């Protein structure tokens, strides 16, 4: 158990629907990162939150949004889902920035299948 | 912006043989480098990281990596692999003192055969 909890583990939904993925960071970690892992694109950075504030944005589609709540858990909202959104979505947390030498602790991921 | 290239998408190797997984990075500034491992149906786990100092870094499970600034490389090695090392390995980079997120390479699937 890495200490980062992601729910649900699996999600199957239809095109056009909206889903919410949830992440609880490791105790003491203020940063939460969301990544999308697909076979053709590899690990793509989506967005980072630090202590409730958006800190960095990557290749996140406008149909996707995220937030971090006062208790530091984070949610990634995916709407108007398309078949191409099927992927493994990872949440990671860290106590500080990788640029300061801190690595991430990853959750086990949410596998999203859009049918 | 930084980028990471993992030159081999798959590396098959026999059990107890040595292995090297290659990683090259590109950045205009100093970087920190990381190797992560992903076992089937699991999240990524940190194997080792290079921040500064000795260019040879030792990690968990007998892995080590060598930072080569002139060749902008950070190759991962293990002298003798086990079946249990079968996994996907990711190299990642962050800009030193400025990077607030990791950029990952495309991954290398290590397949250890009996």
PDB file of C-alpha atoms in Angstrom:
ATOM      1  CA  UNK A   1       0.000   0.000   0.000  1.00  0.00           C
ATOM      2  CA  UNK A   2       1.627   3.221  -1.189  1.00  0.00           C
ATOM      3  CA  UNK A   3      -0.567   5.454   0.941  1.00  0.00           C
ATOM      4  CA  UNK A   4      -2.192   7.077  -2.107  1.00  0.00           C
ATOM      5  CA  UNK A   5      -5.758   5.849  -2.535  1.00  0.00           C
ATOM      6  CA  UNK A   6      -7.625   6.009  -5.804  1.00  0.00           C
ATOM      7  CA  UNK A   7     -11.253   5.101  -6.323  1.00  0.00           C
ATOM      8  CA  UNK A   8     -12.824   3.456  -8.163  1.00  0.00           C
ATOM      9  CA  UNK A   9     -10.303   0.922  -9.478  1.00  0.00           C
ATOM     10  CA  UNK A  10     -12.356   0.205 -12.578  1.00  0.00           C
ATOM     11  CA  UNK A  11     -15.001   2.225 -14.366  1.00  0.00           C
ATOM     12  CA  UNK A  12     -16.975   1.342 -17.470  1.00  0.00           C
ATOM     13  CA  UNK A  13     -19.187   4.004 -18.959  1.00  0.00           C
ATOM     14  CA  UNK A  14     -20.771   5.021 -22.233  1.00  0.00           C
ATOM     15  CA  UNK A  15     -19.714   7.731 -24.639  1.00  0.00           C
ATOM     16  CA  UNK A  16     -21.057  11.143 -23.761  1.00  0.00           C
ATOM     17  CA  UNK A  17     -21.209  10.427 -20.043  1.00  0.00           C
ATOM     18  CA  UNK A  18     -19.425  12.127 -17.166  1.00  0.00           C
ATOM     19  CA  UNK A  19     -17.352  10.454 -14.464  1.00  0.00           C
ATOM     20  CA  UNK A  20     -15.447  11.530 -11.363  1.00  0.00           C
ATOM     21  CA  UNK A  21     -12.202   9.923 -10.244  1.00  0.00           C
ATOM     22  CA  UNK A  22     -11.108  10.392  -6.666  1.00  0.00           C
ATOM     23  CA  UNK A  23      -7.672  10.496  -5.077  1.00  0.00           C
ATOM     24  CA  UNK A  24      -6.560  10.718  -1.452  1.00  0.00           C
ATOM     25  CA  UNK A  25      -2.892  11.655  -1.177  1.00  0.00           C
ATOM     26  CA  UNK A  26      -0.385  10.148   1.206  1.00  0.00           C
ATOM     27  CA  UNK A  27      -0.561  11.669   4.653  1.00  0.00           C
ATOM     28  CA  UNK A  28       1.472  14.878   4.788  1.00  0.00           C
ATOM     29  CA  UNK A  29       1.722  15.336   1.022  1.00  0.00           C
ATOM     30  CA  UNK A  30       0.358  18.653  -0.203  1.00  0.00           C
ATOM     31  CA  UNK A  31       0.804  18.131  -3.943  1.00  0.00           C
ATOM     32  CA  UNK A  32      -1.433  15.975  -6.102  1.00  0.00           C
ATOM     33  CA  UNK A  33      -0.689  15.175  -9.723  1.00  0.00           C
ATOM     34  CA  UNK A  34      -2.926  13.522 -12.302  1.00  0.00           C
ATOM     35  CA  UNK A  35      -1.524  11.501 -15.190  1.00  0.00           C
ATOM     36  CA  UNK A  36      -3.172   9.641 -18.039  1.00  0.00           C
ATOM     37  CA  UNK A  37      -1.535   6.424 -19.234  1.00  0.00           C
ATOM     38  CA  UNK A  38      -2.515   4.992 -22.596  1.00  0.00           C
ATOM     39  CA  UNK A  39      -0.780   2.560 -24.929  1.00  0.00           C
ATOM     40  CA  UNK A  40      -0.172   5.108 -27.677  1.00  0.00           C
ATOM     41  CA  UNK A  41       0.572   8.220 -25.593  1.00  0.00           C
ATOM     42  CA  UNK A  42       2.428   6.776 -22.608  1.00  0.00           C
ATOM     43  CA  UNK A  43       2.262   8.709 -19.333  1.00  0.00           C
ATOM     44  CA  UNK A  44       0.881  12.179 -19.964  1.00  0.00           C
ATOM     45  CA  UNK A  45       0.795  14.849 -17.268  1.00  0.00           C
ATOM     46  CA  UNK A  46      -2.641  16.372 -16.876  1.00  0.00           C
ATOM     47  CA  UNK A  47      -2.645  18.727 -13.913  1.00  0.00           C
ATOM     48  CA  UNK A  48      -1.102  19.471 -10.509  1.00  0.00           C
ATOM     49  CA  UNK A  49      -2.624  20.912  -7.357  1.00  0.00           C
ATOM     50  CA  UNK A  50      -0.711  22.158  -4.368  1.00  0.00           C
ATOM     51  CA  UNK A  51      -2.551  22.746  -1.105  1.00  0.00           C
ATOM     52  CA  UNK A  52      -5.810  23.441  -2.881  1.00  0.00           C
ATOM     53  CA  UNK A  53      -4.465  25.621  -5.668  1.00  0.00           C
ATOM     54  CA  UNK A  54      -3.851  24.689  -9.285  1.00  0.00           C
ATOM     55  CA  UNK A  55      -0.085  24.769  -9.801  1.00  0.00           C
ATOM     56  CA  UNK A  56       0.637  23.389 -13.272  1.00  0.00           C
ATOM     57  CA  UNK A  57      -1.346  22.289 -16.263  1.00  0.00           C
ATOM     58  CA  UNK A  58      -0.303  19.809 -18.918  1.00  0.00           C
ATOM     59  CA  UNK A  59      -2.123  18.274 -21.837  1.00  0.00           C
ATOM     60  CA  UNK A  60      -5.516  18.341 -20.186  1.00  0.00           C
ATOM     61  CA  UNK A  61      -8.547  18.557 -22.438  1.00  0.00           C
ATOM     62  CA  UNK A  62     -11.158  21.249 -21.849  1.00  0.00           C
ATOM     63  CA  UNK A  63     -13.671  18.457 -21.181  1.00  0.00           C
ATOM     64  CA  UNK A  64     -11.581  17.476 -18.160  1.00  0.00           C
ATOM     65  CA  UNK A  65     -11.341  19.404 -14.908  1.00  0.00           C
ATOM     66  CA  UNK A  66      -9.959  18.798 -11.446  1.00  0.00           C
ATOM     67  CA  UNK A  67      -9.948  20.266  -7.992  1.00  0.00           C
ATOM     68  CA  UNK A  68      -8.311  19.725  -4.634  1.00  0.00           C
ATOM     69  CA  UNK A  69     -10.405  20.065  -1.523  1.00  0.00           C
ATOM     70  CA  UNK A  70      -9.462  21.469   1.925  1.00  0.00           C
ATOM     71  CA  UNK A  71      -8.802  17.943   3.209  1.00  0.00           C
ATOM     72  CA  UNK A  72      -6.338  17.620   0.272  1.00  0.00           C
ATOM     73  CA  UNK A  73      -8.178  14.887  -1.571  1.00  0.00           C
ATOM     74  CA  UNK A  74      -8.562  15.561  -5.273  1.00  0.00           C
ATOM     75  CA  UNK A  75     -11.131  14.755  -7.915  1.00  0.00           C
ATOM     76  CA  UNK A  76     -10.680  14.534 -11.669  1.00  0.00           C
ATOM     77  CA  UNK A  77     -13.874  15.108 -13.630  1.00  0.00           C
ATOM     78  CA  UNK A  78     -14.115  13.791 -17.177  1.00  0.00           C
ATOM     79  CA  UNK A  79     -17.131  14.816 -19.232  1.00  0.00           C
ATOM     80  CA  UNK A  80     -18.535  14.198 -22.718  1.00  0.00           C
ATOM     81  CA  UNK A  81     -16.493  11.035 -22.747  1.00  0.00           C
ATOM     82  CA  UNK A  82     -15.146   9.651 -25.999  1.00  0.00           C
ATOM     83  CA  UNK A  83     -13.775   6.218 -26.839  1.00  0.00           C
ATOM     84  CA  UNK A  84     -10.282   7.702 -26.922  1.00  0.00           C
ATOM     85  CA  UNK A  85     -10.530   8.678 -23.267  1.00  0.00           C
ATOM     86  CA  UNK A  86     -10.234   5.025 -22.298  1.00  0.00           C
ATOM     87  CA  UNK A  87      -7.016   4.812 -20.307  1.00  0.00           C
ATOM     88  CA  UNK A  88      -5.466   4.282 -16.912  1.00  0.00           C
ATOM     89  CA  UNK A  89      -5.635   7.447 -14.815  1.00  0.00           C
ATOM     90  CA  UNK A  90      -3.043   7.777 -12.087  1.00  0.00           C
ATOM     91  CA  UNK A  91      -2.909  10.088  -9.165  1.00  0.00           C
ATOM     92  CA  UNK A  92       0.407  10.761  -7.462  1.00  0.00           C
ATOM     93  CA  UNK A  93       1.308  12.836  -4.441  1.00  0.00           C
ATOM     94  CA  UNK A  94       4.488  14.371  -3.097  1.00  0.00           C
ATOM     95  CA  UNK A  95       5.580  16.388  -0.092  1.00  0.00           C
ATOM     96  CA  UNK A  96       7.551  18.772  -2.325  1.00  0.00           C
ATOM     97  CA  UNK A  97       8.390  19.502  -5.947  1.00  0.00           C
ATOM     98  CA  UNK A  98      10.441  17.074  -8.055  1.00  0.00           C
ATOM     99  CA  UNK A  99      12.572  20.107  -8.819  1.00  0.00           C
ATOM    100  CA  UNK A 100      13.584  20.035  -5.177  1.00  0.00           C
ATOM    101  CA  UNK A 101      14.430  16.354  -5.418  1.00  0.00           C
ATOM    102  CA  UNK A 102      11.173  14.806  -4.261  1.00  0.00           C
ATOM    103  CA  UNK A 103       9.758  11.860  -6.124  1.00  0.00           C
ATOM    104  CA  UNK A 104       6.116  10.964  -6.459  1.00  0.00           C
ATOM    105  CA  UNK A 105       4.131   8.310  -4.649  1.00  0.00           C
ATOM    106  CA  UNK A 106       1.615   6.822  -7.051  1.00  0.00           C
ATOM    107  CA  UNK A 107      -1.778   5.337  -6.451  1.00  0.00           C
ATOM    108  CA  UNK A 108      -2.776   2.100  -8.152  1.00  0.00           C
ATOM    109  CA  UNK A 109      -4.831   3.910 -10.777  1.00  0.00           C
ATOM    110  CA  UNK A 110      -8.358   3.964 -12.132  1.00  0.00           C
ATOM    111  CA  UNK A 111      -8.928   2.049 -15.339  1.00  0.00           C
ATOM    112  CA  UNK A 112     -11.542   3.860 -17.383  1.00  0.00           C
ATOM    113  CA  UNK A 113     -13.228   2.065 -20.262  1.00  0.00           C
ATOM    114  CA  UNK A 114     -15.545   4.083 -22.478  1.00  0.00           C
ATOM    115  CA  UNK A 115     -17.869   1.942 -24.607  1.00  0.00           C
TER     116      UNK A 115
ATOM    117  CA  UNK B   1      11.197  22.179 -21.719  1.00  0.00           C
ATOM    118  CA  UNK B   2      12.691  18.829 -20.896  1.00  0.00           C
ATOM    119  CA  UNK B   3      12.085  15.501 -22.624  1.00  0.00           C
ATOM    120  CA  UNK B   4      13.008  11.863 -22.035  1.00  0.00           C
ATOM    121  CA  UNK B   5      13.676   9.143 -24.577  1.00  0.00           C
ATOM    122  CA  UNK B   6      13.763   5.488 -23.686  1.00  0.00           C
ATOM    123  CA  UNK B   7      15.396   3.886 -26.646  1.00  0.00           C
ATOM    124  CA  UNK B   8      14.013   0.379 -26.243  1.00  0.00           C
ATOM    125  CA  UNK B   9      10.313  -0.320 -25.945  1.00  0.00           C
ATOM    126  CA  UNK B  10      10.947  -3.960 -25.027  1.00  0.00           C
ATOM    127  CA  UNK B  11      13.975  -5.786 -23.656  1.00  0.00           C
ATOM    128  CA  UNK B  12      13.849  -9.587 -23.461  1.00  0.00           C
ATOM    129  CA  UNK B  13      16.490 -11.207 -21.299  1.00  0.00           C
ATOM    130  CA  UNK B  14      17.089 -14.583 -19.724  1.00  0.00           C
ATOM    131  CA  UNK B  15      16.969 -15.035 -15.968  1.00  0.00           C
ATOM    132  CA  UNK B  16      20.306 -14.364 -14.192  1.00  0.00           C
ATOM    133  CA  UNK B  17      21.645 -12.400 -17.182  1.00  0.00           C
ATOM    134  CA  UNK B  18      22.665  -8.734 -16.830  1.00  0.00           C
ATOM    135  CA  UNK B  19      20.434  -6.016 -18.261  1.00  0.00           C
ATOM    136  CA  UNK B  20      20.714  -2.344 -19.177  1.00  0.00           C
ATOM    137  CA  UNK B  21      17.697  -0.153 -19.879  1.00  0.00           C
ATOM    138  CA  UNK B  22      18.619   3.007 -21.711  1.00  0.00           C
ATOM    139  CA  UNK B  23      17.397   6.510 -20.996  1.00  0.00           C
ATOM    140  CA  UNK B  24      18.436   9.786 -22.605  1.00  0.00           C
ATOM    141  CA  UNK B  25      17.126  13.189 -21.654  1.00  0.00           C
ATOM    142  CA  UNK B  26      17.087  16.648 -23.121  1.00  0.00           C
ATOM    143  CA  UNK B  27      17.068  19.832 -21.088  1.00  0.00           C
ATOM    144  CA  UNK B  28      18.599  23.283 -21.237  1.00  0.00           C
ATOM    145  CA  UNK B  29      19.130  23.362 -17.471  1.00  0.00           C
ATOM    146  CA  UNK B  30      20.336  21.004 -14.752  1.00  0.00           C
ATOM    147  CA  UNK B  31      18.001  18.148 -14.013  1.00  0.00           C
ATOM    148  CA  UNK B  32      17.057  15.576 -11.447  1.00  0.00           C
ATOM    149  CA  UNK B  33      16.525  12.070 -12.799  1.00  0.00           C
ATOM    150  CA  UNK B  34      14.315   9.231 -11.612  1.00  0.00           C
ATOM    151  CA  UNK B  35      13.585   5.610 -12.472  1.00  0.00           C
ATOM    152  CA  UNK B  36      10.203   4.089 -11.675  1.00  0.00           C
ATOM    153  CA  UNK B  37       8.950   0.512 -12.039  1.00  0.00           C
ATOM    154  CA  UNK B  38       5.385  -0.546 -12.791  1.00  0.00           C
ATOM    155  CA  UNK B  39       4.429  -4.141 -12.089  1.00  0.00           C
ATOM    156  CA  UNK B  40       1.330  -5.514 -13.858  1.00  0.00           C
ATOM    157  CA  UNK B  41      -1.903  -3.936 -12.626  1.00  0.00           C
ATOM    158  CA  UNK B  42      -0.089  -1.695 -10.160  1.00  0.00           C
ATOM    159  CA  UNK B  43       0.965   1.916  -9.866  1.00  0.00           C
ATOM    160  CA  UNK B  44       4.507   3.150 -10.366  1.00  0.00           C
ATOM    161  CA  UNK B  45       7.097   2.727  -7.606  1.00  0.00           C
ATOM    162  CA  UNK B  46      10.293   4.732  -7.217  1.00  0.00           C
ATOM    163  CA  UNK B  47      13.402   2.628  -7.914  1.00  0.00           C
ATOM    164  CA  UNK B  48      16.067   5.293  -7.520  1.00  0.00           C
ATOM    165  CA  UNK B  49      16.848   8.935  -8.164  1.00  0.00           C
ATOM    166  CA  UNK B  50      19.828  11.103  -8.996  1.00  0.00           C
ATOM    167  CA  UNK B  51      19.977  14.530  -7.389  1.00  0.00           C
ATOM    168  CA  UNK B  52      23.679  15.339  -7.102  1.00  0.00           C
ATOM    169  CA  UNK B  53      26.999  13.885  -5.988  1.00  0.00           C
ATOM    170  CA  UNK B  54      28.136  10.440  -7.069  1.00  0.00           C
ATOM    171  CA  UNK B  55      27.032   9.665 -10.583  1.00  0.00           C
ATOM    172  CA  UNK B  56      26.369   6.020  -9.678  1.00  0.00           C
ATOM    173  CA  UNK B  57      23.117   5.673  -7.830  1.00  0.00           C
ATOM    174  CA  UNK B  58      21.947   2.507  -6.125  1.00  0.00           C
ATOM    175  CA  UNK B  59      18.283   1.711  -5.762  1.00  0.00           C
ATOM    176  CA  UNK B  60      15.977  -0.996  -4.532  1.00  0.00           C
ATOM    177  CA  UNK B  61      15.922  -4.599  -5.735  1.00  0.00           C
ATOM    178  CA  UNK B  62      19.587  -4.541  -6.807  1.00  0.00           C
ATOM    179  CA  UNK B  63      19.163  -1.903  -9.512  1.00  0.00           C
ATOM    180  CA  UNK B  64      21.612   0.917 -10.112  1.00  0.00           C
ATOM    181  CA  UNK B  65      21.856   3.760 -12.605  1.00  0.00           C
ATOM    182  CA  UNK B  66      24.665   5.957 -13.828  1.00  0.00           C
ATOM    183  CA  UNK B  67      24.256   9.630 -14.639  1.00  0.00           C
ATOM    184  CA  UNK B  68      26.366  10.782 -17.583  1.00  0.00           C
ATOM    185  CA  UNK B  69      26.079  14.514 -18.105  1.00  0.00           C
ATOM    186  CA  UNK B  70      28.125  14.657 -21.294  1.00  0.00           C
ATOM    187  CA  UNK B  71      25.961  12.005 -22.926  1.00  0.00           C
ATOM    188  CA  UNK B  72      22.759  13.215 -21.231  1.00  0.00           C
ATOM    189  CA  UNK B  73      22.022   9.660 -20.208  1.00  0.00           C
ATOM    190  CA  UNK B  74      20.781   7.865 -17.113  1.00  0.00           C
ATOM    191  CA  UNK B  75      20.882   4.164 -17.930  1.00  0.00           C
ATOM    192  CA  UNK B  76      19.494   1.585 -15.500  1.00  0.00           C
ATOM    193  CA  UNK B  77      21.394  -1.650 -14.877  1.00  0.00           C
ATOM    194  CA  UNK B  78      21.111  -4.870 -12.928  1.00  0.00           C
ATOM    195  CA  UNK B  79      23.869  -7.494 -12.934  1.00  0.00           C
ATOM    196  CA  UNK B  80      21.539 -10.489 -12.627  1.00  0.00           C
ATOM    197  CA  UNK B  81      17.793 -10.319 -13.243  1.00  0.00           C
ATOM    198  CA  UNK B  82      15.028 -12.469 -11.797  1.00  0.00           C
ATOM    199  CA  UNK B  83      11.669 -13.486 -13.193  1.00  0.00           C
ATOM    200  CA  UNK B  84      10.105 -11.118 -10.665  1.00  0.00           C
ATOM    201  CA  UNK B  85      11.828  -8.146 -12.362  1.00  0.00           C
ATOM    202  CA  UNK B  86       9.445  -8.498 -15.306  1.00  0.00           C
ATOM    203  CA  UNK B  87       7.746  -5.111 -15.408  1.00  0.00           C
ATOM    204  CA  UNK B  88       7.577  -1.751 -17.201  1.00  0.00           C
ATOM    205  CA  UNK B  89      10.339   0.693 -16.332  1.00  0.00           C
ATOM    206  CA  UNK B  90      10.008   4.452 -16.708  1.00  0.00           C
ATOM    207  CA  UNK B  91      12.715   7.075 -16.706  1.00  0.00           C
ATOM    208  CA  UNK B  92      11.649  10.576 -15.628  1.00  0.00           C
ATOM    209  CA  UNK B  93      13.209  14.031 -15.419  1.00  0.00           C
ATOM    210  CA  UNK B  94      12.566  17.235 -13.560  1.00  0.00           C
ATOM    211  CA  UNK B  95      14.309  20.562 -13.872  1.00  0.00           C
ATOM    212  CA  UNK B  96      16.616  21.226 -10.939  1.00  0.00           C
ATOM    213  CA  UNK B  97      15.210  23.878  -8.583  1.00  0.00           C
ATOM    214  CA  UNK B  98      12.438  24.822 -10.975  1.00  0.00           C
ATOM    215  CA  UNK B  99      10.524  21.754 -12.014  1.00  0.00           C
ATOM    216  CA  UNK B 100       7.223  21.153 -10.318  1.00  0.00           C
ATOM    217  CA  UNK B 101       6.339  18.018 -12.226  1.00  0.00           C
ATOM    218  CA  UNK B 102       8.015  14.944 -13.736  1.00  0.00           C
ATOM    219  CA  UNK B 103       8.259  14.279 -17.449  1.00  0.00           C
ATOM    220  CA  UNK B 104       8.269  10.555 -18.200  1.00  0.00           C
ATOM    221  CA  UNK B 105       9.770   8.559 -21.019  1.00  0.00           C
ATOM    222  CA  UNK B 106       7.690   6.114 -23.010  1.00  0.00           C
ATOM    223  CA  UNK B 107       8.693   3.155 -20.856  1.00  0.00           C
ATOM    224  CA  UNK B 108      10.642  -0.051 -21.452  1.00  0.00           C
ATOM    225  CA  UNK B 109       9.040  -3.418 -20.926  1.00  0.00           C
ATOM    226  CA  UNK B 110      11.551  -5.805 -19.376  1.00  0.00           C
ATOM    227  CA  UNK B 111      10.654  -9.427 -20.050  1.00  0.00           C
ATOM    228  CA  UNK B 112      12.693 -11.938 -18.070  1.00  0.00           C
ATOM    229  CA  UNK B 113      12.555 -15.457 -19.467  1.00  0.00           C
ATOM    230  CA  UNK B 114      13.394 -18.648 -17.570  1.00  0.00           C
TER     231      UNK B 114
END
